[in-house]
Amino acid sequence: MSRYNSRISEPKWQKKWDESEIFCANRDESKNKYYVLEMFPYPSGRIHMGHVRNYTMGDVVARYKSAQGYNVLHPMGWDAFGLPAENAAMEKGIHPGDWTYQNIADMRAQMLPLGLSIDWSREFATCDPEYYGHQQAMFIDMMAKGLAYRKSALVNWDPVDMTVLANEQVESGRGWRSGALVERKELTQWFFKISDYSEELLNALDNLDNWPEKVKTMQANWIGKSVGLEIKFPVTQKYNGFSEIKVFTTRPDTLSGASFIGISPDHPLSKDLEKSNKDVLSFNAKCRHSGTSQQDMDKAEKIGFDTGLTVSHPLNPKKILPIWIANFILMDYGTGAIFACPAHDQRDLEFAIKYSLPIIDTFFSIENKIKVKENAFVPPKTEIVEWVDHFTGITKASGEEAIDLTIKLAEDTGWGKSITQYRLRDWGASRQRYWGCPIPVVHCEKCGVVPEKKENLPIKLPKDITFDKPGNPLDRHSIWRNCSCPSCGDKAKRETDTMDTFIDSSWYFARFTSPRSNTPVDNKEASYWMNVDQYIGGVEHAILHLLYSRFFARAMNLTNHLPKKAIEPFNALFTQGMVTHETYSIPEASSIKRKVWYSPDEVHKKNNKILVKDTGKEAFVGPTIKMSKSKKNVIDPQDIIDQYGADTARWFVMSDSPPERDVEWTTSGVEASWKHLNKVWRLVVDAKNDTTSKNKEDLILERSAHRSINEVTKGIESFSFNKSIANLYDLTNTISKSKAGSGAKISALKVLSKLMMPFTPHIAEEIWEALGELELISKSPWPKANRELLESDDVTIAIQVNGKRRSLITLSKSLEKKEIESLALADENIKKILNGALPRKVIVVPGRIVNVVL
RNA sequence: GCGGGCGUGAUGGAAUGGUAGACAUAACAGACUUAAAAUCUGUGGGCCUUGUGCCGUGGGGGUUCAAGUCCCCCCGCCCGCACCA
């Protein structure tokens, strides 16, 4: 009894929680619900410290809200489709499904000892046919509404692995797995019409008050709305039906400075020219080969090709501008063509200098003309500038005024129109992969692309596949592939593309509300549980996952799979920081640049040096970075739980850093957490053996406890868990030093254990029981601070003279300003400083400060 | 380049415009111990002339009775996006 043993206590309480089913969520319309969700994990096989931090945060919120009387939903599942399973299949010869389900079992077994208040009865994996079957049904409904469609598009194609790669999977122009040069290939692919929602997804961000500003800004930038002018430039020659070039600009005010037209190598005109002109063909090929990776982009020099074709300037038909193909113009933004204004756009200027194209400054000042030789002058939008525009007649205007005038002129004359352009492109949803949700359509020679009949769902992945050849095994599985057409009954072939795994994670939160429903989502359950009240996860999902989910919720609503109230599914979002650790390394003898890395358990500390255990050599302490296998700075949660218990790990990850920032894992920090929990337990044992009777210290202790209730509650509410924990340390120290009677100490310890419960639930239960309580602390209500006890009658305030603290006095809170002032002036220290002088002014802020101004 | 964030002891970090450094770690000293660990007590921004003194929240200026906090300029770091017309 004298020592707290987490190895015995933790499983004991986990079993009791499990038996009493207290974390099972049931719809109860009479109670307010609270839905806490952490981003579900990919079943890699092992949990890491990032998981521990993420799920502990969610658990603190869930347990706290539950204690506050909310009907809490806190589920867990698995984002189980994806490439790693196929890689494992290729490397180890295991079936991706077997590999995945084994990993899920392993990870669940590692998560259970954390004592999370999760409703495991709702668990599912996205690779369960029941789950992806509903996804297929929704896909069919979205096809019917035109939200899912097929089109031909340029994709990153890995010729060795024979699959499409996402942009993130292309490194320096090469496939991340095969190392093969990636080709840009035109393929017919499935898309979701997310672009229909550009405006709405952008506008709705304004209502997401409890999302981090940073994430909202990132999404807004990603959607990338720009308002501008689309201008038609008539082509002066007759060429294959290309009578005009449409360009998009956000700065129509610089139109008079246009010196040439630039088109993308992928522009229809460019593609047409390459058919008949070998030089164009080789130029375009050169452009397509570079340009995929970030590094290439940075270094990429601007190159161009003069097509020989020309257009006339809409403001002055006599003015003729050449059409160039230029590598810096993107086909998938705007019209894939620009008018170049070298004087007022840096990119255009670089290009113009290189190819000796005219630089036409439309601004009056001589200063500009000198500057413009190296740096383009971007006309300010708000400031009024002198103009020298012969075409529009503008002489003095701000950029904004000039833009408006030019747009009006264009619309009146008919050579242009105001349009809104978005950067957001439709969501490419198909992958040439096995381990994903099959797209439920068939290709029929007679009927074309036909959706499967819903009664045939789920279209299950075949189990008997091989990975001995590159490419998609579904393509080679002729039994699975060959089917009959749902429409005419003739022979047909199944679609072998599978869905992007981001689709799986775009609606799992809705499925959690009714995980066994025979429709994708049960309307009654979703109406009650949605929205997610608090969503917690890594900021790396700020754009893709969170934007896709926002779109998918709207698409589900349109296809009657989700109530209207859930179209913005996450009321509050919290993005937590990473878990980091120091790195240890020794440079290799052959090259200083190459290093041998050592894991934290391969080194030990001696005389302030880090020594490698095996060799005794000194290792260098490197930067503190995210735990990663390659740098070996990884701490396995399992080891920590085995050694110290889950409560210690939970307490530590929540203690030092604010949750949105990175937390550095340190051995000393973990040991301190462990020591602290043991200290709390000793206090409990001591208090029970204590015979001190009631005394005047009781009230002081009681006041401290109530102040802590207030502070810890505030900390949890504001996601400042580190502050809550600092306060719990404070309360522990106060109890430890208190001379109060045993009764008061026990009361204070009960408060302490309640406040600790969300963070360290096992030891909290153990204390609760030791102090004679029969109910589970996990079931008992959150304590309420008694306002009368929060503040004492006396208050210590500082007295400043000219803003510098000179003395402290303790006085009754109820005193009037005048009384405080005279007490302050009567203070010995203040009297000495004043030395008889009369203050000019005395500022009294009751309960805070007195400032004497001389 | 554009957008967002940050800069406080040796370290992680506290501070509704009102006593800067709560709480924790590392370090040091003392108690207990044959000893170590554990535990307990204390010191813990800098400086000197040791006064209840002066300086101190990246640097400079400003507003205020009062600035880590608000405003302006500069420096540095981190994150995101990026030839987006």
mmCIF file of N, CA and C in Angstrom, chain A residues 553-591:
data_model
loop_
_atom_site.group_PDB
_atom_site.id
_atom_site.type_symbol
_atom_site.label_atom_id
_atom_site.label_comp_id
_atom_site.label_asym_id
_atom_site.label_seq_id
_atom_site.Cartn_x
_atom_site.Cartn_y
_atom_site.Cartn_z
ATOM 1 N N ALA A 553 -18.489 16.446 -47.046
ATOM 2 C CA ALA A 553 -19.686 16.622 -46.227
ATOM 3 C C ALA A 553 -20.779 17.313 -47.041
ATOM 4 N N ARG A 554 -20.377 18.281 -47.857
ATOM 5 C CA ARG A 554 -21.363 18.969 -48.708
ATOM 6 C C ARG A 554 -21.892 18.025 -49.793
ATOM 7 N N ALA A 555 -20.982 17.240 -50.363
ATOM 8 C CA ALA A 555 -21.402 16.291 -51.390
ATOM 9 C C ALA A 555 -22.330 15.226 -50.796
ATOM 10 N N MET A 556 -22.043 14.800 -49.563
ATOM 11 C CA MET A 556 -22.909 13.816 -48.907
ATOM 12 C C MET A 556 -24.276 14.422 -48.609
ATOM 13 N N ASN A 557 -24.275 15.680 -48.256
ATOM 14 C CA ASN A 557 -25.542 16.346 -47.986
ATOM 15 C C ASN A 557 -26.384 16.422 -49.264
ATOM 16 N N LEU A 558 -25.734 16.738 -50.377
ATOM 17 C CA LEU A 558 -26.439 16.857 -51.654
ATOM 18 C C LEU A 558 -27.011 15.512 -52.100
ATOM 19 N N THR A 559 -26.354 14.412 -51.712
ATOM 20 C CA THR A 559 -26.825 13.084 -52.096
ATOM 21 C C THR A 559 -27.615 12.428 -50.964
ATOM 22 N N ASN A 560 -28.071 13.247 -50.008
ATOM 23 C CA ASN A 560 -28.923 12.789 -48.898
ATOM 24 C C ASN A 560 -28.269 11.762 -47.981
ATOM 25 N N HIS A 561 -26.985 11.913 -47.761
ATOM 26 C CA HIS A 561 -26.312 10.999 -46.850
ATOM 27 C C HIS A 561 -25.887 11.666 -45.548
ATOM 28 N N LEU A 562 -26.116 12.958 -45.451
ATOM 29 C CA LEU A 562 -25.690 13.664 -44.241
ATOM 30 C C LEU A 562 -26.612 14.860 -44.046
ATOM 31 N N PRO A 563 -27.054 15.084 -42.791
ATOM 32 C CA PRO A 563 -27.928 16.241 -42.574
ATOM 33 C C PRO A 563 -27.216 17.558 -42.868
ATOM 34 N N LYS A 564 -28.013 18.530 -43.223
ATOM 35 C CA LYS A 564 -27.524 19.845 -43.605
ATOM 36 C C LYS A 564 -26.618 20.449 -42.524
ATOM 37 N N LYS A 565 -26.970 20.207 -41.243
ATOM 38 C CA LYS A 565 -26.218 20.846 -40.157
ATOM 39 C C LYS A 565 -24.756 20.389 -40.130
ATOM 40 N N ALA A 566 -24.455 19.265 -40.834
ATOM 41 C CA ALA A 566 -23.109 18.704 -40.751
ATOM 42 C C ALA A 566 -22.232 19.058 -41.947
ATOM 43 N N ILE A 567 -22.652 20.014 -42.762
ATOM 44 C CA ILE A 567 -21.831 20.310 -43.955
ATOM 45 C C ILE A 567 -20.498 20.952 -43.589
ATOM 46 N N GLU A 568 -20.444 21.509 -42.408
ATOM 47 C CA GLU A 568 -19.153 22.008 -41.909
ATOM 48 C C GLU A 568 -18.855 21.126 -40.699
ATOM 49 N N PRO A 569 -18.188 19.968 -40.909
ATOM 50 C CA PRO A 569 -18.252 18.884 -39.914
ATOM 51 C C PRO A 569 -17.455 19.094 -38.630
ATOM 52 N N PHE A 570 -16.500 20.020 -38.631
ATOM 53 C CA PHE A 570 -15.657 20.168 -37.431
ATOM 54 C C PHE A 570 -15.837 21.556 -36.815
ATOM 55 N N ASN A 571 -16.568 21.591 -35.705
ATOM 56 C CA ASN A 571 -16.820 22.890 -35.065
ATOM 57 C C ASN A 571 -15.537 23.554 -34.602
ATOM 58 N N ALA A 572 -14.684 22.766 -33.971
ATOM 59 C CA ALA A 572 -13.433 23.326 -33.459
ATOM 60 C C ALA A 572 -12.294 22.408 -33.867
ATOM 61 N N LEU A 573 -11.200 23.023 -34.227
ATOM 62 C CA LEU A 573 -10.038 22.256 -34.661
ATOM 63 C C LEU A 573 -8.849 22.668 -33.809
ATOM 64 N N PHE A 574 -8.098 21.676 -33.386
ATOM 65 C CA PHE A 574 -6.861 21.994 -32.673
ATOM 66 C C PHE A 574 -5.716 21.237 -33.340
ATOM 67 N N THR A 575 -4.659 21.956 -33.684
ATOM 68 C CA THR A 575 -3.522 21.286 -34.325
ATOM 69 C C THR A 575 -2.379 21.212 -33.330
ATOM 70 N N GLN A 576 -2.026 19.984 -32.965
ATOM 71 C CA GLN A 576 -1.015 19.825 -31.928
ATOM 72 C C GLN A 576 0.385 19.742 -32.519
ATOM 73 N N GLY A 577 1.374 20.078 -31.680
ATOM 74 C CA GLY A 577 2.763 20.034 -32.119
ATOM 75 C C GLY A 577 3.321 18.623 -32.082
ATOM 76 N N MET A 578 4.558 18.506 -32.498
ATOM 77 C CA MET A 578 5.179 17.181 -32.587
ATOM 78 C C MET A 578 5.964 16.848 -31.315
ATOM 79 N N VAL A 579 6.328 15.574 -31.200
ATOM 80 C CA VAL A 579 7.207 15.162 -30.114
ATOM 81 C C VAL A 579 8.619 15.072 -30.687
ATOM 82 N N THR A 580 9.538 15.783 -30.057
ATOM 83 C CA THR A 580 10.902 15.844 -30.587
ATOM 84 C C THR A 580 11.885 15.227 -29.596
ATOM 85 N N HIS A 581 13.080 15.009 -30.049
ATOM 86 C CA HIS A 581 14.135 14.470 -29.191
ATOM 87 C C HIS A 581 15.481 14.906 -29.742
ATOM 88 N N GLU A 582 16.459 15.005 -28.872
ATOM 89 C CA GLU A 582 17.830 15.273 -29.306
ATOM 90 C C GLU A 582 18.292 14.167 -30.244
ATOM 91 N N THR A 583 19.288 14.487 -31.070
ATOM 92 C CA THR A 583 19.880 13.451 -31.912
ATOM 93 C C THR A 583 21.332 13.248 -31.472
ATOM 94 N N TYR A 584 21.804 12.018 -31.629
ATOM 95 C CA TYR A 584 23.186 11.695 -31.259
ATOM 96 C C TYR A 584 23.890 11.090 -32.463
ATOM 97 N N SER A 585 25.065 11.599 -32.766
ATOM 98 C CA SER A 585 25.745 11.075 -33.953
ATOM 99 C C SER A 585 27.256 11.187 -33.826
ATOM 100 N N ILE A 586 27.942 10.360 -34.609
ATOM 101 C CA ILE A 586 29.397 10.441 -34.745
ATOM 102 C C ILE A 586 29.693 10.458 -36.237
ATOM 103 N N PRO A 587 30.514 11.434 -36.687
ATOM 104 C CA PRO A 587 30.834 11.474 -38.117
ATOM 105 C C PRO A 587 31.591 10.217 -38.525
ATOM 106 N N GLU A 588 31.317 9.778 -39.757
ATOM 107 C CA GLU A 588 32.050 8.611 -40.274
ATOM 108 C C GLU A 588 33.496 8.993 -40.566
ATOM 109 N N ALA A 589 34.392 8.034 -40.448
ATOM 110 C CA ALA A 589 35.811 8.314 -40.673
ATOM 111 C C ALA A 589 36.060 8.769 -42.107
ATOM 112 N N SER A 590 35.338 8.157 -43.045
ATOM 113 C CA SER A 590 35.606 8.427 -44.458
ATOM 114 C C SER A 590 35.111 9.812 -44.897
ATOM 115 N N SER A 591 34.051 10.285 -44.303
ATOM 116 C CA SER A 591 33.482 11.549 -44.738
ATOM 117 C C SER A 591 32.798 12.226 -43.563
#
